[in-house]
PDB file of C-alpha atoms in Angstrom:
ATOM      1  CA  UNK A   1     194.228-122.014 251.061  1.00 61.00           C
ATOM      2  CA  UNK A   2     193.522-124.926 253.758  1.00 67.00           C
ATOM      3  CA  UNK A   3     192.142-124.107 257.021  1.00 65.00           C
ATOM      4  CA  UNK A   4     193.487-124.898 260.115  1.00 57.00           C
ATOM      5  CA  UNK A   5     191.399-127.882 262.090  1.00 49.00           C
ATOM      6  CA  UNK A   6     192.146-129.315 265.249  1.00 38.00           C
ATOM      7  CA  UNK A   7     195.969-128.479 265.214  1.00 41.00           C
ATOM      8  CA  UNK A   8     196.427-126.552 268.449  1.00 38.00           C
ATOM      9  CA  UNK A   9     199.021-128.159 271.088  1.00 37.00           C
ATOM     10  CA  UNK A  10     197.216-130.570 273.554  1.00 32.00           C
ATOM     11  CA  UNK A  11     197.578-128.909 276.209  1.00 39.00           C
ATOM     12  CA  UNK A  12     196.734-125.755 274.882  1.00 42.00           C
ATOM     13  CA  UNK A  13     193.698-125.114 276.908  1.00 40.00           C
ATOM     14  CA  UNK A  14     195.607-125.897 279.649  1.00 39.00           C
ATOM     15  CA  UNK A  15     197.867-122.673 279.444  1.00 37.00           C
ATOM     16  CA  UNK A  16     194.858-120.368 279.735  1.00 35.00           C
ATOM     17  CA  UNK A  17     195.193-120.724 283.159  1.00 37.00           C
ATOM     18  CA  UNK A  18     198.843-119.845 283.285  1.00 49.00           C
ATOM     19  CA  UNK A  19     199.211-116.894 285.506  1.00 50.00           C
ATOM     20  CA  UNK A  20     202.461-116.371 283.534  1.00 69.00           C
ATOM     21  CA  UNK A  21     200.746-116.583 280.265  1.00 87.00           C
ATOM     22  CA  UNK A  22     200.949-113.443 277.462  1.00 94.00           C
ATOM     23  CA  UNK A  23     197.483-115.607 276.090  1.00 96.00           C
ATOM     24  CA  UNK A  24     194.919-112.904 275.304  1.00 96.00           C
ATOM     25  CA  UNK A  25     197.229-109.617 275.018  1.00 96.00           C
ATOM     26  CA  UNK A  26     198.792-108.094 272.505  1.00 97.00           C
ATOM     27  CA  UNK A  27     202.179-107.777 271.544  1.00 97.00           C
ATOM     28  CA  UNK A  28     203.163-104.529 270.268  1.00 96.00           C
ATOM     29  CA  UNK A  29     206.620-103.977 268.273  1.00 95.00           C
ATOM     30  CA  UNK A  30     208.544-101.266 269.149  1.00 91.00           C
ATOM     31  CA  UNK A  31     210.642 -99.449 266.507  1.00 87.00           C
ATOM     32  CA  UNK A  32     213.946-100.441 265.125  1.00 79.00           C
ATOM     33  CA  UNK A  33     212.537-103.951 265.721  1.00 84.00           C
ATOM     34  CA  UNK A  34     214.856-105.506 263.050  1.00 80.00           C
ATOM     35  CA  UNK A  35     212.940-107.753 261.355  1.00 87.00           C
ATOM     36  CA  UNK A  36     210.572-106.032 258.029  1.00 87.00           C
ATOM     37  CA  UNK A  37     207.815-108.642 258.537  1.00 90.00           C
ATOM     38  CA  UNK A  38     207.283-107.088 262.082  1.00 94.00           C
ATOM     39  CA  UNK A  39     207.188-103.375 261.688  1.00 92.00           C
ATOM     40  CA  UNK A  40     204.678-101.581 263.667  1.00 94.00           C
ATOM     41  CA  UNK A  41     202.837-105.164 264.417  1.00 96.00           C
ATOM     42  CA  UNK A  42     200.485-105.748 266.738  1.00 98.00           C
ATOM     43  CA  UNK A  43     200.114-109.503 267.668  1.00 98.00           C
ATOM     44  CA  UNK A  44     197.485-111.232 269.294  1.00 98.00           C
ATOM     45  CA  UNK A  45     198.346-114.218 271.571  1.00 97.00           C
ATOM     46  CA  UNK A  46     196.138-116.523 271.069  1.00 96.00           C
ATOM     47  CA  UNK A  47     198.683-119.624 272.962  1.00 94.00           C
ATOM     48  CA  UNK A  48     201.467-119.131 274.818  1.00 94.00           C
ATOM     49  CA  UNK A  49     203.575-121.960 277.205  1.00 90.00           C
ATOM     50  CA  UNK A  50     206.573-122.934 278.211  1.00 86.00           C
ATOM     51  CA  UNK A  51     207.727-124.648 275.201  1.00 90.00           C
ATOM     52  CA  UNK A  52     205.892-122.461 272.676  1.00 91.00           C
ATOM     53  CA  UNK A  53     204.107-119.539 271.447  1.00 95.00           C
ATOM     54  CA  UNK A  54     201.584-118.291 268.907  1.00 96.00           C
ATOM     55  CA  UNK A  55     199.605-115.149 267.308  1.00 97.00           C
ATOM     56  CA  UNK A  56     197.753-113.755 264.736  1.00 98.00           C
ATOM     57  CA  UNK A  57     198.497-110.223 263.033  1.00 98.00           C
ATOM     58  CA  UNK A  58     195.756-107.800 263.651  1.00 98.00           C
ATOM     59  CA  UNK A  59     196.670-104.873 261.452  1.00 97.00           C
ATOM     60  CA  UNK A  60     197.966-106.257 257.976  1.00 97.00           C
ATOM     61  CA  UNK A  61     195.335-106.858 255.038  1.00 97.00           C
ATOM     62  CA  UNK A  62     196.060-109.748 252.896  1.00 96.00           C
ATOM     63  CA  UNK A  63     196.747-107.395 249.275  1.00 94.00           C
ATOM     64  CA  UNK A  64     193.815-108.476 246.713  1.00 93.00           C
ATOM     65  CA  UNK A  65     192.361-110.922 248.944  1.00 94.00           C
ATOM     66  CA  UNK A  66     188.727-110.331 250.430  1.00 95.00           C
ATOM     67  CA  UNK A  67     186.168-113.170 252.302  1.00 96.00           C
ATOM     68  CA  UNK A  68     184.469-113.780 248.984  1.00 94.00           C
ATOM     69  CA  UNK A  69     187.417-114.564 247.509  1.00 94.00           C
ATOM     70  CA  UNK A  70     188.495-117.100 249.952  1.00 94.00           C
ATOM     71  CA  UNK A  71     184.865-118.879 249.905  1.00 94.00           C
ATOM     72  CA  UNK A  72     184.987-118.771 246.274  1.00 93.00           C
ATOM     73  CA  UNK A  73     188.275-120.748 246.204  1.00 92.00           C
ATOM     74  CA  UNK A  74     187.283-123.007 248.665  1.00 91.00           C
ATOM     75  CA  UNK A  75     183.910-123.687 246.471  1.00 91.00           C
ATOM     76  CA  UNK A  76     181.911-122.454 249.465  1.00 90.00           C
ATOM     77  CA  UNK A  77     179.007-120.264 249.545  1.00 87.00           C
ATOM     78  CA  UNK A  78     179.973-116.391 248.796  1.00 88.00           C
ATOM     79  CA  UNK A  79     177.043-114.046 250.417  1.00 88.00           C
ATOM     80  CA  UNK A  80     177.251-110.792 249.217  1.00 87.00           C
ATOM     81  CA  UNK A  81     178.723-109.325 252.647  1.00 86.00           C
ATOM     82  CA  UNK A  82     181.502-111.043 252.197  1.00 92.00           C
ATOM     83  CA  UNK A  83     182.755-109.425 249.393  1.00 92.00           C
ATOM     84  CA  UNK A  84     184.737-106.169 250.535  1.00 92.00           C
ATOM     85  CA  UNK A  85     185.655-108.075 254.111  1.00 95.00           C
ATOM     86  CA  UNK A  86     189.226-107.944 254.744  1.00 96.00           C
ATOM     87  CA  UNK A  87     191.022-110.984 255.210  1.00 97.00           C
ATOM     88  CA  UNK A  88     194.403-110.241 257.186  1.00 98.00           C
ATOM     89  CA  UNK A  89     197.806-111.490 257.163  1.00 97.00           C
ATOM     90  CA  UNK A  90     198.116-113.023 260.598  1.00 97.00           C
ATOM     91  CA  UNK A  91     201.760-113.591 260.220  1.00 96.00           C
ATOM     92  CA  UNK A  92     204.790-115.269 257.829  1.00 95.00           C
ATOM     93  CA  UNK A  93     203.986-118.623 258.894  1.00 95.00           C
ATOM     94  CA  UNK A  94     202.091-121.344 256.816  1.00 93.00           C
ATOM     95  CA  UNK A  95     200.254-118.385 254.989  1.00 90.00           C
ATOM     96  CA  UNK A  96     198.255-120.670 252.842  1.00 88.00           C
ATOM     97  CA  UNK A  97     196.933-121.615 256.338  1.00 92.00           C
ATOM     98  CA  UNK A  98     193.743-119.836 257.807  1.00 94.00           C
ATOM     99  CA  UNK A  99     192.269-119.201 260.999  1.00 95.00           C
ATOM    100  CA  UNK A 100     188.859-117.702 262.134  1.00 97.00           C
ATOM    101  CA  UNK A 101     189.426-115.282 264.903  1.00 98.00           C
ATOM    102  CA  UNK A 102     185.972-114.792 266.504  1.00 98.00           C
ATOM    103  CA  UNK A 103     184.159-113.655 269.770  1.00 98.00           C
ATOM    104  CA  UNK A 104     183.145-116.601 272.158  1.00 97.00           C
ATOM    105  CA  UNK A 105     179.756-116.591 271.696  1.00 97.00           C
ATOM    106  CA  UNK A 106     179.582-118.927 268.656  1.00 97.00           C
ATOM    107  CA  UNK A 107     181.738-122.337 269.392  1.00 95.00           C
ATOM    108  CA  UNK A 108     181.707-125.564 267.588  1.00 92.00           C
ATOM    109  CA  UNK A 109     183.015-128.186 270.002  1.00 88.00           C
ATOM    110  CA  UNK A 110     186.893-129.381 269.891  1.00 90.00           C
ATOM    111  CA  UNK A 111     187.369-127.363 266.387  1.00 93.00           C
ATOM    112  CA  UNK A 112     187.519-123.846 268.724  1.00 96.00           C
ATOM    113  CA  UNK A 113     190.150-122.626 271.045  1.00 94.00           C
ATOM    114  CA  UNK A 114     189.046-120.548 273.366  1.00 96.00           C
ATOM    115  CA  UNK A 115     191.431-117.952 274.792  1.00 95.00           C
ATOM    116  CA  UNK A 116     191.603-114.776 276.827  1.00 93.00           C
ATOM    117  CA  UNK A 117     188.531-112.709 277.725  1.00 93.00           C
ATOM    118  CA  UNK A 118     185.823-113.489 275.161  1.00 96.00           C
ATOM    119  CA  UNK A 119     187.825-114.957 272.321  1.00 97.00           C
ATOM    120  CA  UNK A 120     188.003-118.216 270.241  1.00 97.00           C
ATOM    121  CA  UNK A 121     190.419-119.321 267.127  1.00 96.00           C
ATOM    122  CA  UNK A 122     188.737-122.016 264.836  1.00 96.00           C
ATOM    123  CA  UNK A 123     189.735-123.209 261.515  1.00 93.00           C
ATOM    124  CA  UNK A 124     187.348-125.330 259.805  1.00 93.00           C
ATOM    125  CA  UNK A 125     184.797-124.213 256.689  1.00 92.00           C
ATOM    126  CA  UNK A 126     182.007-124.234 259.327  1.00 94.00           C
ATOM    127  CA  UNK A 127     183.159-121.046 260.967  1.00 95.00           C
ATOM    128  CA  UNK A 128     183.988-119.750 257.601  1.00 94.00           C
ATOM    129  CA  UNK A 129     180.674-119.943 256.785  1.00 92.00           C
ATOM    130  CA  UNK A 130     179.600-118.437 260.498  1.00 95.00           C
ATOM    131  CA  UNK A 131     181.157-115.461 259.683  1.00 95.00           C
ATOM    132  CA  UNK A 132     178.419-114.204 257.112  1.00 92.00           C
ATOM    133  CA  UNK A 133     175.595-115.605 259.324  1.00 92.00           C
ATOM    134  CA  UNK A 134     174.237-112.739 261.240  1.00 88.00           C
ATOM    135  CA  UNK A 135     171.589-114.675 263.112  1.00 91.00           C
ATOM    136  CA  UNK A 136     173.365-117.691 264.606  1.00 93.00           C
ATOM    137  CA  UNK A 137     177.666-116.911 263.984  1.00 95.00           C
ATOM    138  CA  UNK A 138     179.359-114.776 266.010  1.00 97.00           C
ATOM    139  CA  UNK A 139     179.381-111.349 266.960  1.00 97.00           C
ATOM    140  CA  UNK A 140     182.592-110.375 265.426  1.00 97.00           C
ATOM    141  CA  UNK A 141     185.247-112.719 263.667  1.00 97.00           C
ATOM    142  CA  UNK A 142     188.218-111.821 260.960  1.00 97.00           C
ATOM    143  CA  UNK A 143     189.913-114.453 258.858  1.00 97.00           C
ATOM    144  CA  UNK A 144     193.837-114.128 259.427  1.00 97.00           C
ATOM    145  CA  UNK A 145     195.959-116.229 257.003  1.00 96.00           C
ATOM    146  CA  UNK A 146     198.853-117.703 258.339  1.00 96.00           C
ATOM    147  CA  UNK A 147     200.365-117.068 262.220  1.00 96.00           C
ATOM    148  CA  UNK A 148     203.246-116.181 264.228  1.00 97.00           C
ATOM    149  CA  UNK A 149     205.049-118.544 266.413  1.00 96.00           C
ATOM    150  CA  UNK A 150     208.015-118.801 268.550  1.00 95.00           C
ATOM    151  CA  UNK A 151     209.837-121.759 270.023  1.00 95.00           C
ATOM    152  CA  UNK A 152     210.993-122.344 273.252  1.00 93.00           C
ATOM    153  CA  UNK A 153     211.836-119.673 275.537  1.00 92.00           C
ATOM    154  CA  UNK A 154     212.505-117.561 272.150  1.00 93.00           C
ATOM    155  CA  UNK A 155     209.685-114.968 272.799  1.00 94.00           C
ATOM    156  CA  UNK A 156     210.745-114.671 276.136  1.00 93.00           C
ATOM    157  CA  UNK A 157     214.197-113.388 274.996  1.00 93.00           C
ATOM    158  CA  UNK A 158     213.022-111.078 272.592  1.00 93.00           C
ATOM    159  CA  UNK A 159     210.861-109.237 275.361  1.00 93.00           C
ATOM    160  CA  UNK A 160     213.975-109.414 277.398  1.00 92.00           C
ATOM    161  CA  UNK A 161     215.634-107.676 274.683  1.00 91.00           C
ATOM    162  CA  UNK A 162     212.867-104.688 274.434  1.00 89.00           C
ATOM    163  CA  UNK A 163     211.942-106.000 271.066  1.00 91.00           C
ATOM    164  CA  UNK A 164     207.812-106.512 271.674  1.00 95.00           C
ATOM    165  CA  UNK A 165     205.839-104.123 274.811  1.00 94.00           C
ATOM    166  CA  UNK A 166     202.480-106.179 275.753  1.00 95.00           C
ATOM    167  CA  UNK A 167     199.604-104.596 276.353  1.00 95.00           C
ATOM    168  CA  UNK A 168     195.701-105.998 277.464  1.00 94.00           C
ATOM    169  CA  UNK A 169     193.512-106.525 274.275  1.00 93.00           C
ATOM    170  CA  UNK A 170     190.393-104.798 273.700  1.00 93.00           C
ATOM    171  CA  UNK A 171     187.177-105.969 271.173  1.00 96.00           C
ATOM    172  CA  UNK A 172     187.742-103.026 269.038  1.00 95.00           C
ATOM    173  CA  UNK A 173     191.611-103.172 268.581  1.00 96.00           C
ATOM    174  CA  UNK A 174     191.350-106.385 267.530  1.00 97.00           C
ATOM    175  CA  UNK A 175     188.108-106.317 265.375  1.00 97.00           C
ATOM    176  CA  UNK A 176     187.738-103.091 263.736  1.00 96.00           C
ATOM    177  CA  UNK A 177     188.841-102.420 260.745  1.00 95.00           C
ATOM    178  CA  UNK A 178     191.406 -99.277 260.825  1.00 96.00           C
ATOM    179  CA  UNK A 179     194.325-101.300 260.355  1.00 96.00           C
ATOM    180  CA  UNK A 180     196.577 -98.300 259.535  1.00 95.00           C
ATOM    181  CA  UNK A 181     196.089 -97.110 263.298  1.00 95.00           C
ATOM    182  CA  UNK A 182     196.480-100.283 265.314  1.00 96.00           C
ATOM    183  CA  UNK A 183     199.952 -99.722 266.135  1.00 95.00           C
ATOM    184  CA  UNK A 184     199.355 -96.143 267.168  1.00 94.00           C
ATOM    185  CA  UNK A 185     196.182 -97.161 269.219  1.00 94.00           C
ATOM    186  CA  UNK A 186     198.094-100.123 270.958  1.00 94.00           C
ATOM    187  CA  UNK A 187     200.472 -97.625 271.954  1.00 93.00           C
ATOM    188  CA  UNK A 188     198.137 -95.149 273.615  1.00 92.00           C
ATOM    189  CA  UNK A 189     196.489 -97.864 275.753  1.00 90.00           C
ATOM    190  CA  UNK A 190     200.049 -97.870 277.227  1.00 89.00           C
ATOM    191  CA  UNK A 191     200.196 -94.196 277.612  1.00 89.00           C
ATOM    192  CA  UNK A 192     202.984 -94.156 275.000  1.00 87.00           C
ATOM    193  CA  UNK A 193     202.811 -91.496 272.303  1.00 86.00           C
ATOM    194  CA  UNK A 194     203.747 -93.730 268.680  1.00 81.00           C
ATOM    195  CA  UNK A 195     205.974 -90.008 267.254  1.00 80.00           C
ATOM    196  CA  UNK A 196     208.051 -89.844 271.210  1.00 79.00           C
ATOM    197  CA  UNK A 197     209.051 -93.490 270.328  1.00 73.00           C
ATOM    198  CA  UNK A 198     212.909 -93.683 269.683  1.00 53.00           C
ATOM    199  CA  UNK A 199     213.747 -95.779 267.049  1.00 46.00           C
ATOM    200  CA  UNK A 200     216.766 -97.237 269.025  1.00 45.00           C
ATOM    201  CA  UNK A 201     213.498 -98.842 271.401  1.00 49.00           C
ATOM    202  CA  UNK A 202     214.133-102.071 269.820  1.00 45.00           C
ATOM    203  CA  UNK A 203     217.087-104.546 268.256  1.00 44.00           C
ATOM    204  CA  UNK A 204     218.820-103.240 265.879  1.00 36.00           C
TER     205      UNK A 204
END
């Protein structure tokens, strides 16, 4: 695995301010989305411009693969809290890539994007090692391998075409750890009852 450092689009930081902008909500699939790697996602904007798009999957664990185990393969210092810690698939693309999803409250300089209300993505072996520091890291943080991403104008069409319903974030949706729920939970923050879905909602 190989963490992400200093990769984000220049002007990345720039499209926080994008009235426009889906950065900071969630995108939640609808059913009869069409594509297996997306069912019952819920996606977490972390960029989003004109030319470009990008999220992390909040509600897939990475199969055999806990915090411990990443630090240990990295030759990093293992604490015992990190054993047990889910480590998430954040989506199908570079998955041997990793990203530190974390509240705002713990930054280290150029290395964090900061996004949304309270958020920040880094991807460097110091905020691995944050995460297991209660006294000085941050206040929450997951490690998502891999990402979602869209090119040009492509997410746009698919939420033209009903495939994705967007939705504010909240701390716990995106931090806690009942993955099996997300979806569900997204759902209800939109007043929308996950059985009354059709499963002609999206592409199909």
């Amino acid at each position: 695995m190989r963490l992400a450092r200093a990769s984000f689009a220049p002007d990345d930081k720039a499209i926080m301010t994008d009235a426009s902008s889906l950065t900071g909500r969630l995108l939640v699939a609808m059913p009869g989305i069409g594509d297996a790697r997306f069912e019952h996602a819920v996606i977490l904007i972390c960029a989003h411009g004109a030319d470009h798009a990008m999220g992390l999957r909040l509600d897939r664990p990475a199969p055999g693969v806990d915090l411990k185990t990443v630090l240990d393969k990295l030759d990093q210092p293992a604490p015992d809290q990190a054993a047990g810690r889910v480590v998430l698939m954040g989506g199908p693309v570079e998955r041997e890539r990793g990203f530190v999803l974390h509240t705002d409250d713990w930054m280290t300089g150029d290395d964090s994007l900061p996004f949304g209300e309270g958020l920040a993505m880094t991807g460097t072996r110091e905020a691995l090692a944050a995460m297991t520091d209660a006294v000085s890291g941050p206040r929450r943080s997951t490690l998502l391998l891999g990402y979602a991403g869209w090119g040009e104008g492509q997410l746009e069409e698919e939420l033209a075409e009903n495939v994705w319903l967007t939705v504010d974030a909240d701390m716990d949706l995106i931090f806690d750890g009942e993955h099996d729920t997300k979806w569900s939970r997204a759902l209800a923050r939109m007043g929308v009852d996950a059985a009354m879905l059709s499963s002609q909602g999206g592409r199909a």
